[in-house]
Short mmCIF file of C-alpha atoms in Angstrom, two decimals:
data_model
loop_
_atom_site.label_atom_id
_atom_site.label_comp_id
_atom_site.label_asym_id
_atom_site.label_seq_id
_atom_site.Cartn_x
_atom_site.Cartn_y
_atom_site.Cartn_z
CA UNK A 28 -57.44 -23.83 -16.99
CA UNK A 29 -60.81 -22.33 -15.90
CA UNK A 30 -61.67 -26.10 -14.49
CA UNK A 31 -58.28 -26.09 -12.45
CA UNK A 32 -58.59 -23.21 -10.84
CA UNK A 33 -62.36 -23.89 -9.63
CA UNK A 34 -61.29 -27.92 -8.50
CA UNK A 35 -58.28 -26.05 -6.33
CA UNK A 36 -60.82 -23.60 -5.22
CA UNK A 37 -63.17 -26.05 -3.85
CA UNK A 38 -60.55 -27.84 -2.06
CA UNK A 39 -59.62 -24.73 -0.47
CA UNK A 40 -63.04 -24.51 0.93
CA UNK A 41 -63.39 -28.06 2.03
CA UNK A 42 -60.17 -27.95 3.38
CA UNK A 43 -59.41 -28.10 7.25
CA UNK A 44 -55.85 -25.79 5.68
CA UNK A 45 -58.35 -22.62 4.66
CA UNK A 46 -55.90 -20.52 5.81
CA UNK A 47 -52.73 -21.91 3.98
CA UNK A 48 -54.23 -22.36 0.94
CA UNK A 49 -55.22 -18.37 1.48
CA UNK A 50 -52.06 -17.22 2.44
CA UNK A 51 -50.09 -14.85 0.15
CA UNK A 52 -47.58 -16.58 -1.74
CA UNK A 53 -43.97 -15.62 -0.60
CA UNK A 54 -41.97 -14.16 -4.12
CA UNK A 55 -38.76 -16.57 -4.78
CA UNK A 56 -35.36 -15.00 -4.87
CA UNK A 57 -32.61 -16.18 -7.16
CA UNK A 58 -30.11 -17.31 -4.90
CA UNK A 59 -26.75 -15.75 -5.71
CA UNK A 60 -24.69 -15.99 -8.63
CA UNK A 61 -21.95 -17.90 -8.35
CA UNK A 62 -19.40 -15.33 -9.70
CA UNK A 63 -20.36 -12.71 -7.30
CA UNK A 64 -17.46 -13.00 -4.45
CA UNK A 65 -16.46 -10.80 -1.84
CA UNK A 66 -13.47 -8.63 -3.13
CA UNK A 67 -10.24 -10.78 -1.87
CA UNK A 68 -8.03 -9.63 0.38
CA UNK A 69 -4.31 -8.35 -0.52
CA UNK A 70 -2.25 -10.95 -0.57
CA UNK A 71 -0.03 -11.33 2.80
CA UNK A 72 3.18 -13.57 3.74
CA UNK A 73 2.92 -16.42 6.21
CA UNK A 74 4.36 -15.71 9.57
CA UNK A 75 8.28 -16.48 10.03
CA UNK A 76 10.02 -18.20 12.20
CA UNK A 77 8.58 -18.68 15.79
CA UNK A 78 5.57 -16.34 14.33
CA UNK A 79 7.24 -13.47 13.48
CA UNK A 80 6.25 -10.45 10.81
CA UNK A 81 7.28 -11.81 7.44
CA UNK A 82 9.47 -9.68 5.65
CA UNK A 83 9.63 -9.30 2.17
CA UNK A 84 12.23 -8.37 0.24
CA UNK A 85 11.53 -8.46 -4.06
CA UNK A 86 9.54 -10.86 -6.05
CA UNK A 87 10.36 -13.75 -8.27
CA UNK A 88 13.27 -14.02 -10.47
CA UNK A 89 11.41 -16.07 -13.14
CA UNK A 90 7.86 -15.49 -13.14
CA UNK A 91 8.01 -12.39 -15.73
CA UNK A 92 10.01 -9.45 -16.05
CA UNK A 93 8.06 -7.08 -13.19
CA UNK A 94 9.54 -4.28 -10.83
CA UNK A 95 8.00 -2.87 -8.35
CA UNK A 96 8.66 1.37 -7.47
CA UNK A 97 7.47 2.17 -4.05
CA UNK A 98 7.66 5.44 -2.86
CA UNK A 99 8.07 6.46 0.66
CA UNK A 100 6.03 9.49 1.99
CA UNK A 101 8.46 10.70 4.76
CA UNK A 102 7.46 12.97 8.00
CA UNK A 103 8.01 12.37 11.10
CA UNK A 104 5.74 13.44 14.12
CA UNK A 105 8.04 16.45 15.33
CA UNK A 106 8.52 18.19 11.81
CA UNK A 107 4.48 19.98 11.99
CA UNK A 108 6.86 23.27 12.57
CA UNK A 109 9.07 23.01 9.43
CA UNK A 110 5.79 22.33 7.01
CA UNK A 111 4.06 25.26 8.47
CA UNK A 112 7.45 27.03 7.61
CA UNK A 113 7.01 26.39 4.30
CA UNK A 114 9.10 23.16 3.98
CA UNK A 115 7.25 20.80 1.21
CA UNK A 116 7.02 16.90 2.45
CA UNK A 117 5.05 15.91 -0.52
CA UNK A 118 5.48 15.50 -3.82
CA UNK A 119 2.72 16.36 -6.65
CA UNK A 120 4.84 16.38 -9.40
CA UNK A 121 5.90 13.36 -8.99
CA UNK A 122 2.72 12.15 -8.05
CA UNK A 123 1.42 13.82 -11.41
CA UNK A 124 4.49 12.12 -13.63
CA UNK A 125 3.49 8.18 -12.69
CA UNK A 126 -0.43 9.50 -13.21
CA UNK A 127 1.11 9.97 -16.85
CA UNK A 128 3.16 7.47 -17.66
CA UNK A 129 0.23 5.33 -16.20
CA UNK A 130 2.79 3.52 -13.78
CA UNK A 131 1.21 1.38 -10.77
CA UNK A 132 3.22 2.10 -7.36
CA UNK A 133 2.82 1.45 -3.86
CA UNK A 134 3.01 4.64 -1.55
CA UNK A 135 4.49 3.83 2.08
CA UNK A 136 3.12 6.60 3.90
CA UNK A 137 3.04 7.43 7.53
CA UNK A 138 0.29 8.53 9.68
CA UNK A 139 2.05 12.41 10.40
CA UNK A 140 2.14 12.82 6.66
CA UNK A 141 -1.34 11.70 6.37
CA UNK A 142 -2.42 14.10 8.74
CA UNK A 143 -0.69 16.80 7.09
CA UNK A 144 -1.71 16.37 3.37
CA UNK A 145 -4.79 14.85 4.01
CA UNK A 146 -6.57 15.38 0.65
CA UNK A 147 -3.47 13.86 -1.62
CA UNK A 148 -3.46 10.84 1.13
CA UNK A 149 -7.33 10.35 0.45
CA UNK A 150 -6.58 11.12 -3.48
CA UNK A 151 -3.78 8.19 -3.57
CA UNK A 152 -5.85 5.66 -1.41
CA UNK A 153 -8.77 6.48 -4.15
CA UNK A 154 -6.29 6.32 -7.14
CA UNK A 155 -6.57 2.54 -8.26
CA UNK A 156 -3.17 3.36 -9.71
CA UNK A 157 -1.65 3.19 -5.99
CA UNK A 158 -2.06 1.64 -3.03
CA UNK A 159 -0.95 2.98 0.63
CA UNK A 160 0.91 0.95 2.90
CA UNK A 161 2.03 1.97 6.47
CA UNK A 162 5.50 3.72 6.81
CA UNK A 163 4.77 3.96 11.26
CA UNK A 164 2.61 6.87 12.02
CA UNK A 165 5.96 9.22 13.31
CA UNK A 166 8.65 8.24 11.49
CA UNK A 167 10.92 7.21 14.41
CA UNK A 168 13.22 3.91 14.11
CA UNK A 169 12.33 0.55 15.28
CA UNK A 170 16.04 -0.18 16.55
CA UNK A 171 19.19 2.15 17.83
CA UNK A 172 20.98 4.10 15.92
CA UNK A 173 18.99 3.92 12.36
CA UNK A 174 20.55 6.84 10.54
CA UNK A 175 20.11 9.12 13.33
CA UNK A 176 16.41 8.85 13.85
CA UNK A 177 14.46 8.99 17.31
CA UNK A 178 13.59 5.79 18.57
CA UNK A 179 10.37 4.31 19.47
CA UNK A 180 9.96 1.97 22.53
CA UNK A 181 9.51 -1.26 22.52
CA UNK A 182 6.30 -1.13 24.18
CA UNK A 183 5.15 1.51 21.62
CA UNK A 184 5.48 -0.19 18.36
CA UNK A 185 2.93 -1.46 17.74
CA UNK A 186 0.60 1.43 18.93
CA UNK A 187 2.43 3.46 16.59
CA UNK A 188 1.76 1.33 13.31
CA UNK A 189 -2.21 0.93 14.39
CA UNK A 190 -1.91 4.80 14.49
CA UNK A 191 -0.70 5.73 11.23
CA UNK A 192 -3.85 3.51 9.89
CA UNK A 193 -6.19 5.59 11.77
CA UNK A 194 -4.69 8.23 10.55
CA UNK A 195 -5.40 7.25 7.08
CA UNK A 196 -8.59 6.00 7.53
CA UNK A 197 -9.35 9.81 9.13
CA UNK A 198 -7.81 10.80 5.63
CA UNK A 199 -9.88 8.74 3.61
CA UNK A 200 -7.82 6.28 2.84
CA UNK A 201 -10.96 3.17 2.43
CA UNK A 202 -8.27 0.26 2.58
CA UNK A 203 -4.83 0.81 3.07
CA UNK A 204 -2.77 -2.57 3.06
CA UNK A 205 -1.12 -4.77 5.17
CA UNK A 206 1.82 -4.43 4.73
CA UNK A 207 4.71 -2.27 6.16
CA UNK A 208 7.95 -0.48 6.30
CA UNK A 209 10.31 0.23 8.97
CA UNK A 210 11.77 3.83 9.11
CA UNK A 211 15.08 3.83 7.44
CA UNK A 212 14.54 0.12 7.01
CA UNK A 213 15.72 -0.38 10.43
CA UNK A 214 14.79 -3.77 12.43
CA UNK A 215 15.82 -6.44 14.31
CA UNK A 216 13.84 -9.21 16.17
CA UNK A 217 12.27 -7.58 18.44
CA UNK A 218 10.64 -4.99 16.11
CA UNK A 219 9.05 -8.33 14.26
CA UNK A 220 8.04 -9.68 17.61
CA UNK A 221 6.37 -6.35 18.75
CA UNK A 222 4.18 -6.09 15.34
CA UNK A 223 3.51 -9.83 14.83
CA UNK A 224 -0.15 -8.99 16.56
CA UNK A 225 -0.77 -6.58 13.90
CA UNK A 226 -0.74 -8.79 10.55
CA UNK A 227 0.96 -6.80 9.03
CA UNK A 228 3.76 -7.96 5.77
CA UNK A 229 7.33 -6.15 6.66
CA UNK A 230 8.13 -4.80 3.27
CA UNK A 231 11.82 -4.13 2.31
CA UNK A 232 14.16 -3.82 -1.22
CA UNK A 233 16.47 -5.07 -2.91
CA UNK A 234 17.65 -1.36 -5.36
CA UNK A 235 18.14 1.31 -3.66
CA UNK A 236 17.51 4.41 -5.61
CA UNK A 237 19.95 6.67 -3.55
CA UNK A 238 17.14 9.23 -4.28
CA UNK A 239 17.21 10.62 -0.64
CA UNK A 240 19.24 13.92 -0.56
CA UNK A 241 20.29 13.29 -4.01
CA UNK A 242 20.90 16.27 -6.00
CA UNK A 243 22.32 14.38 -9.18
CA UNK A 244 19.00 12.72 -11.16
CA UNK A 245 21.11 10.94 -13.70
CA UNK A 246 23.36 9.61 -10.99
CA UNK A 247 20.21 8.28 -9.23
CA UNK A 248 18.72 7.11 -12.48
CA UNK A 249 22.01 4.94 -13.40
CA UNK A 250 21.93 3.37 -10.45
CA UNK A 251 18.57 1.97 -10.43
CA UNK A 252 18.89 1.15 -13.72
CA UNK A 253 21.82 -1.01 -13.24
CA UNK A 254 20.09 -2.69 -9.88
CA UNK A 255 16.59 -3.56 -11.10
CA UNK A 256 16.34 -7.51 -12.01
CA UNK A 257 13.21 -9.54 -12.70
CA UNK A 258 11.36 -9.06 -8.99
CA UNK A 259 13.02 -6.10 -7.89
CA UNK A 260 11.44 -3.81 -5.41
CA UNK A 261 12.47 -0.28 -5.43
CA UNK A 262 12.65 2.21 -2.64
CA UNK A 263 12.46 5.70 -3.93
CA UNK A 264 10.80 8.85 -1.95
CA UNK A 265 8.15 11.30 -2.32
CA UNK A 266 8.91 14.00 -0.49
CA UNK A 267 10.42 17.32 -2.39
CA UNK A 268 12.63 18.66 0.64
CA UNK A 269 14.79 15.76 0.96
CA UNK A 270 14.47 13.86 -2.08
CA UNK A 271 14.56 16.55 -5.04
CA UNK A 272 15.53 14.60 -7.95
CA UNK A 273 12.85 11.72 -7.65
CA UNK A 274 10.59 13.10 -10.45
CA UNK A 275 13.15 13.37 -12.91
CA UNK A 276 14.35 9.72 -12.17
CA UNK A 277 11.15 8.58 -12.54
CA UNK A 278 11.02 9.86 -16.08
CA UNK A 279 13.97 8.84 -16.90
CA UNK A 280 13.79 5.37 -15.98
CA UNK A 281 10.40 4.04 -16.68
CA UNK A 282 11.12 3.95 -20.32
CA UNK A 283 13.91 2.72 -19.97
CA UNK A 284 12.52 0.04 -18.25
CA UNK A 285 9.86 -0.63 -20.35
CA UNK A 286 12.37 -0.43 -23.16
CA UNK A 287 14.05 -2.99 -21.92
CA UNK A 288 11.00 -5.69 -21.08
CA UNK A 289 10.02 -5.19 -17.64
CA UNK A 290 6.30 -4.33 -16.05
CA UNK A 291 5.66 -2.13 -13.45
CA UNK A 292 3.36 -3.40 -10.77
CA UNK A 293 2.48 -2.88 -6.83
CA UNK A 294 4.14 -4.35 -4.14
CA UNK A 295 0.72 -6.50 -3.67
CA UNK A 296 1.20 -8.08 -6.82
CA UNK A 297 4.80 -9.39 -6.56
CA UNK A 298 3.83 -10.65 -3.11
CA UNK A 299 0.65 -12.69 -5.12
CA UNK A 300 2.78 -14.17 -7.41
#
């Protein structure tokens, strides 16, 4: 060894390349492993006819017994008044039952009720129990005459989806997901024309809980229990004021459900599979 190193020594000297041979070797860094990937990104459907939002309805009949509960945060832009009046939008209990029973759900929240429960939106975007998906930022329809609602314009639409996810991203909300539900499930073509620029999944049902202004849980409860099938997506609210019962459903029925065979997952996994 001592030999080597003098022989490469001299012909460093003799050399006409002194200064490579001199030069500080560079340290070699393991390239990558190949496992290590860039988290993937929620699974979306392809654009519809002539490019339009996709719109999603429920999962596969026969890929597994799943169900998915989503949950819609409700408040629209104009209702700041009745909160600070005392009037209770969210939910915690309900919130604090699915934390227990350790059910996955995906929260459809919009930007006003982001804004005005901004630590339980940041808590829920956090939660890897949930994921939060855009209900508009102000709650207003996307077509006429939707159950009474205001309307937004045409030429608004879209502004008003990219501004409930700024609102959740002021929240602290890190990724909220593409995907997206009209107000009172309201829309027509050109509500999917208007939002086609945004990427966004249009995400619907196919059980209705009847939750909203419910004041009969077992009512509520038989009825989803008698709609759910393999697939089924389930549109339920979390908001105390005008959907009272919701908590006590959800007790009710996810052991039932479970009971019965089924697995609860978020919307993003039906739409995966």
């Amino acid at each position: 060894m001592i030999t080597l190193v003098r022989r490469v020594t001299a012909a460093c000297v003799l050399s006409a390349a002194l200064t490579a041979c001199a030069a500080t070797p560079q340290p070699v860094h393991p390239a990558p492993s190949a496992t290590a990937t860039a988290p993937s990104a929620p699974p979306t459907l392809a654009p519809g006819p002539g490019g339009l939002t996709p719109v999603f309805k429920n999962g596969s009949r026969t890929h597994g017994r799943t169900v998915a509960l989503t949950f819609d945060a409700d408040m629209t832009a104009d209702q700041g008044a009745r909160a600070a009046a005392g009037e209770h939008f969210d939910n915690p209990g309900l919130i604090a039952a699915l934390r227990a029973l350790k059910v996955p759900a995906t929260v459809f929240m919009t930007g006003r009720w982001a804004e005005q429960y901004p630590e339980q939106a940041r808590s829920l975007g956090r939660d890897p129990l949930f994921e939060v998906a855009n209900h508009s930022y102000s709650h207003y329809a996307f077509t006429d005459d939707c159950y009474g609602l205001p309307t937004v314009s045409g030429d608004r639409m879209r502004a008003d989806v990219e501004q409930a996810y700024a609102a959740f991203r002021r929240a602290g909300v890190p990724d909220a997901r593409p995907y997206f539900r009209f107000p009172g499930g309201c829309y027509d073509r050109r509500a999917l024309k208007a939002l086609t620029p945004v990427g966004v999944t249009a995400v619907q049902w196919d059980v209705v809980s009847g939750d909203a202004f419910a004041t009969d849980a077992k009512a509520v409860t038989r009825q989803v229990l008698e709609g759910v099938r393999p697939g089924s997506v389930v549109v339920m609210h979390c908001t105390r004021s005008a959907a009272p019962t919701t908590e006590r459903v959800v007790r009710a029925v996810v052991p039932e459900l479970r009971e019965r065979g089924f697995r609860f997952v978020k919307v993003s996994e039906l739409i995966g599979s």
